[in-house]
């Protein structure tokens, strides 16, 4: 049986652990139960509803889907503005079902990922509402064999590629998030023209919106927390 995203993320985030303790811990005598303010109860209820929504979204995800998120931090706000048409999202990755669990492979740098290796995070952790404002799911129009190659490329790169702090599209040993998805698609299809690129002062790069505003990407779901 697939573990719900709420249970997965609860193990990895202190806030979720506190939420779990609040709902599950009771005292037989009714003593030592903390007083929870009304505003806190409302917030806890909202958080539980969001995790329930994430669980429902999980049911719509297929291996090979593009998963996008909108971070709340300053760096995420900067990354959103690199896109020229749709600035909704700040980060992206590739969904892969492994046995009965859903993961997202993604290239991440900074303090969140000090070893700079490609991350393989549970879907609920990637989408967590404590650090994000929402998520998006897009599906590439690929044949089954090509989609399988796409997934294999994502897993293959995950073993060797580090995060590219210089955002240099010409290097293959280091990649940033959009470049990682772009090059996995390029390797799987053999066609570099499927995904458009952007440019700034003659510097070519792949923006996040390039990945979902193109001829092969179709929106599956867009969720705001």
CSV table of C-alpha atoms in Angstrom, one decimal:
chain,number,residue,atom,x,y,z
A,1,UNK,CA,0.0,0.0,0.0
A,2,UNK,CA,1.3,3.4,-0.9
A,3,UNK,CA,2.2,5.6,2.1
A,4,UNK,CA,0.4,9.0,1.9
A,5,UNK,CA,2.5,12.1,1.3
A,6,UNK,CA,1.3,13.4,4.7
A,7,UNK,CA,2.9,10.5,6.5
A,8,UNK,CA,6.1,10.6,4.4
A,9,UNK,CA,6.6,14.3,4.9
A,10,UNK,CA,5.7,14.2,8.6
A,11,UNK,CA,8.8,12.1,9.2
A,12,UNK,CA,11.0,14.7,7.5
A,13,UNK,CA,9.7,18.0,8.8
A,14,UNK,CA,9.4,19.1,12.4
A,15,UNK,CA,6.3,21.0,11.8
A,16,UNK,CA,4.5,18.0,10.5
A,17,UNK,CA,5.8,16.0,13.5
A,18,UNK,CA,4.2,18.6,15.8
A,19,UNK,CA,1.0,18.3,13.8
A,20,UNK,CA,1.1,14.5,14.2
A,21,UNK,CA,1.7,14.8,18.0
A,22,UNK,CA,-1.2,17.3,18.4
A,23,UNK,CA,-3.7,15.0,16.7
A,24,UNK,CA,-2.5,11.7,18.1
A,25,UNK,CA,-1.2,12.3,21.7
A,26,UNK,CA,-3.8,12.2,24.5
A,27,UNK,CA,-3.6,11.9,28.2
A,28,UNK,CA,-5.9,9.3,30.0
A,29,UNK,CA,-6.5,11.7,32.8
A,30,UNK,CA,-7.0,14.7,30.6
A,31,UNK,CA,-4.0,16.5,32.2
A,32,UNK,CA,-1.0,18.1,30.6
A,33,UNK,CA,-2.8,18.8,27.3
A,34,UNK,CA,-1.5,22.0,25.7
A,35,UNK,CA,-3.9,24.9,25.2
A,36,UNK,CA,-4.1,25.5,21.4
A,37,UNK,CA,-5.3,29.0,20.3
A,38,UNK,CA,-8.1,29.2,17.8
A,39,UNK,CA,-5.8,30.7,15.2
A,40,UNK,CA,-3.5,27.7,15.6
A,41,UNK,CA,-6.3,25.3,15.2
A,42,UNK,CA,-7.3,27.0,12.0
A,43,UNK,CA,-3.8,26.9,10.7
A,44,UNK,CA,-3.4,23.2,11.6
A,45,UNK,CA,-6.6,22.4,9.9
A,46,UNK,CA,-5.5,24.2,6.8
A,47,UNK,CA,-2.1,22.4,6.7
A,48,UNK,CA,-3.9,19.0,7.0
A,49,UNK,CA,-6.2,20.0,4.1
A,50,UNK,CA,-3.2,20.9,2.0
A,51,UNK,CA,-1.5,17.6,2.6
A,52,UNK,CA,-4.7,15.8,1.7
A,53,UNK,CA,-4.8,17.8,-1.5
A,54,UNK,CA,-1.2,16.8,-2.2
A,55,UNK,CA,-2.2,13.2,-1.7
A,56,UNK,CA,-5.0,13.6,-4.2
A,57,UNK,CA,-2.6,15.2,-6.7
A,58,UNK,CA,-0.3,12.3,-6.4
A,59,UNK,CA,-2.9,10.1,-8.0
A,60,UNK,CA,-2.7,12.1,-11.2
A,61,UNK,CA,1.1,11.9,-11.6
A,62,UNK,CA,2.7,9.5,-14.0
A,63,UNK,CA,6.4,8.6,-14.3
A,64,UNK,CA,8.1,11.2,-16.6
A,65,UNK,CA,5.8,14.1,-15.7
A,66,UNK,CA,7.4,17.5,-15.2
A,67,UNK,CA,6.8,18.7,-11.6
A,68,UNK,CA,7.1,22.4,-10.8
A,69,UNK,CA,6.8,24.3,-7.6
A,70,UNK,CA,6.7,28.0,-6.5
A,71,UNK,CA,9.1,28.6,-3.6
A,72,UNK,CA,8.5,31.2,-0.9
A,73,UNK,CA,12.1,32.4,-0.4
A,74,UNK,CA,14.0,35.2,-2.0
A,75,UNK,CA,16.1,32.9,-4.3
A,76,UNK,CA,12.9,31.3,-5.6
A,77,UNK,CA,11.5,34.8,-6.4
A,78,UNK,CA,14.7,35.6,-8.4
A,79,UNK,CA,14.5,32.3,-10.3
A,80,UNK,CA,10.9,32.9,-11.3
A,81,UNK,CA,11.8,36.1,-13.0
A,82,UNK,CA,14.3,34.4,-15.2
A,83,UNK,CA,11.2,33.1,-17.2
A,84,UNK,CA,10.0,35.5,-19.7
A,85,UNK,CA,6.4,34.4,-20.4
A,86,UNK,CA,5.1,32.6,-17.3
A,87,UNK,CA,6.8,33.4,-14.0
A,88,UNK,CA,4.7,31.2,-11.8
A,89,UNK,CA,7.3,28.6,-11.0
A,90,UNK,CA,10.8,28.7,-9.4
A,91,UNK,CA,12.0,25.1,-9.5
A,92,UNK,CA,11.3,21.8,-11.4
A,93,UNK,CA,12.0,18.1,-11.5
A,94,UNK,CA,11.0,14.8,-13.0
A,95,UNK,CA,8.5,12.5,-11.4
A,96,UNK,CA,9.3,8.8,-11.2
A,97,UNK,CA,7.2,6.0,-9.6
A,98,UNK,CA,9.5,3.4,-8.0
A,99,UNK,CA,7.6,0.5,-6.7
A,100,UNK,CA,4.6,2.1,-4.9
A,101,UNK,CA,6.4,5.4,-4.0
A,102,UNK,CA,6.6,8.6,-6.0
A,103,UNK,CA,9.9,10.5,-6.2
A,104,UNK,CA,11.0,13.7,-7.9
A,105,UNK,CA,14.5,13.9,-9.4
A,106,UNK,CA,15.8,17.5,-9.4
A,107,UNK,CA,19.0,19.5,-9.5
A,108,UNK,CA,19.3,21.8,-6.5
A,109,UNK,CA,22.0,24.0,-5.1
A,110,UNK,CA,22.6,26.3,-2.2
A,111,UNK,CA,22.2,25.7,1.5
A,112,UNK,CA,19.4,23.2,0.8
A,113,UNK,CA,21.7,20.8,-1.0
A,114,UNK,CA,25.4,21.3,0.2
A,115,UNK,CA,26.8,18.3,-1.6
A,116,UNK,CA,25.2,19.6,-4.9
A,117,UNK,CA,24.2,16.1,-6.1
A,118,UNK,CA,21.0,15.5,-8.0
A,119,UNK,CA,18.3,14.9,-5.4
A,120,UNK,CA,15.7,12.2,-5.3
A,121,UNK,CA,13.0,13.4,-2.9
A,122,UNK,CA,9.6,12.0,-2.0
A,123,UNK,CA,6.9,13.9,-3.9
A,124,UNK,CA,5.4,15.3,-0.7
A,125,UNK,CA,8.8,16.7,0.4
A,126,UNK,CA,9.4,18.3,-3.0
A,127,UNK,CA,5.9,19.9,-2.9
A,128,UNK,CA,5.8,20.7,0.9
A,129,UNK,CA,3.5,23.7,1.7
A,130,UNK,CA,5.8,25.1,4.4
A,131,UNK,CA,8.3,26.3,1.8
A,132,UNK,CA,6.2,26.5,-1.3
A,133,UNK,CA,3.1,28.4,-2.5
A,134,UNK,CA,1.9,25.8,-5.0
A,135,UNK,CA,2.8,23.2,-7.6
A,136,UNK,CA,2.2,22.4,-11.3
A,137,UNK,CA,2.2,19.1,-13.2
A,138,UNK,CA,2.8,18.9,-16.9
A,139,UNK,CA,3.1,15.8,-19.2
A,140,UNK,CA,5.3,15.5,-22.2
A,141,UNK,CA,3.8,14.0,-25.3
A,142,UNK,CA,6.3,11.1,-25.7
A,143,UNK,CA,5.8,7.5,-26.8
A,144,UNK,CA,6.2,4.8,-24.2
A,145,UNK,CA,9.7,3.8,-25.2
A,146,UNK,CA,10.9,7.4,-25.4
A,147,UNK,CA,9.4,8.2,-22.0
A,148,UNK,CA,11.2,5.2,-20.5
A,149,UNK,CA,14.5,6.5,-22.0
A,150,UNK,CA,13.7,9.9,-20.5
A,151,UNK,CA,13.3,8.4,-17.1
A,152,UNK,CA,16.4,6.3,-17.5
A,153,UNK,CA,18.4,9.4,-18.4
A,154,UNK,CA,17.1,11.2,-15.3
A,155,UNK,CA,18.3,8.3,-13.1
A,156,UNK,CA,21.6,8.0,-15.0
A,157,UNK,CA,22.5,11.7,-14.6
A,158,UNK,CA,21.5,11.5,-11.0
A,159,UNK,CA,24.5,9.3,-10.3
A,160,UNK,CA,27.1,11.6,-11.7
A,161,UNK,CA,25.9,15.2,-12.2
A,162,UNK,CA,26.4,18.1,-9.8
A,163,UNK,CA,24.5,21.4,-9.5
A,164,UNK,CA,25.7,24.1,-11.9
A,165,UNK,CA,26.2,27.3,-10.0
A,166,UNK,CA,27.3,29.1,-13.1
A,167,UNK,CA,24.2,28.1,-15.1
A,168,UNK,CA,26.4,27.1,-18.1
A,169,UNK,CA,24.3,25.3,-20.6
A,170,UNK,CA,27.4,24.0,-22.4
A,171,UNK,CA,28.6,21.8,-19.6
A,172,UNK,CA,27.2,18.3,-19.0
A,173,UNK,CA,28.8,17.4,-15.7
A,174,UNK,CA,27.0,20.2,-13.9
A,175,UNK,CA,23.3,21.2,-14.5
A,176,UNK,CA,20.7,23.5,-13.0
A,177,UNK,CA,17.1,22.3,-12.6
A,178,UNK,CA,15.7,23.3,-16.0
A,179,UNK,CA,18.8,22.3,-17.8
A,180,UNK,CA,18.6,18.8,-16.2
A,181,UNK,CA,15.1,18.3,-17.5
A,182,UNK,CA,16.0,19.7,-20.9
A,183,UNK,CA,19.0,17.5,-21.4
A,184,UNK,CA,17.2,14.4,-20.2
A,185,UNK,CA,14.6,15.1,-22.9
A,186,UNK,CA,17.3,15.8,-25.5
A,187,UNK,CA,19.0,12.5,-24.8
A,188,UNK,CA,15.8,10.5,-24.8
A,189,UNK,CA,14.4,12.0,-28.1
A,190,UNK,CA,17.6,12.9,-29.9
A,191,UNK,CA,15.9,16.2,-30.8
A,192,UNK,CA,17.1,19.5,-29.2
A,193,UNK,CA,14.4,21.6,-31.0
A,194,UNK,CA,11.5,20.2,-29.0
A,195,UNK,CA,12.2,22.6,-26.1
A,196,UNK,CA,12.9,26.2,-26.9
A,197,UNK,CA,15.6,28.1,-25.1
A,198,UNK,CA,15.8,31.7,-23.9
A,199,UNK,CA,18.7,34.2,-24.1
A,200,UNK,CA,20.1,37.2,-22.2
A,201,UNK,CA,22.8,39.3,-23.8
A,202,UNK,CA,23.7,36.5,-26.2
A,203,UNK,CA,23.8,33.9,-23.4
A,204,UNK,CA,21.6,31.0,-24.1
A,205,UNK,CA,19.8,29.3,-21.2
A,206,UNK,CA,16.8,27.1,-20.4
A,207,UNK,CA,14.2,28.9,-18.4
A,208,UNK,CA,11.6,27.0,-16.4
A,209,UNK,CA,8.7,28.2,-18.6
A,210,UNK,CA,10.5,26.9,-21.7
A,211,UNK,CA,9.9,23.4,-20.3
A,212,UNK,CA,6.1,23.8,-20.2
A,213,UNK,CA,5.4,26.4,-22.9
A,214,UNK,CA,6.2,24.3,-26.0
A,215,UNK,CA,4.8,21.8,-28.5
A,216,UNK,CA,5.1,18.7,-26.4
A,217,UNK,CA,4.0,19.7,-22.8
A,218,UNK,CA,0.4,19.7,-21.6
A,219,UNK,CA,-0.8,20.8,-18.3
A,220,UNK,CA,-2.2,18.1,-16.0
A,221,UNK,CA,-2.9,20.1,-12.9
A,222,UNK,CA,-2.0,23.4,-11.3
A,223,UNK,CA,-2.5,23.8,-7.5
A,224,UNK,CA,-2.2,26.8,-5.2
A,225,UNK,CA,-1.9,26.3,-1.5
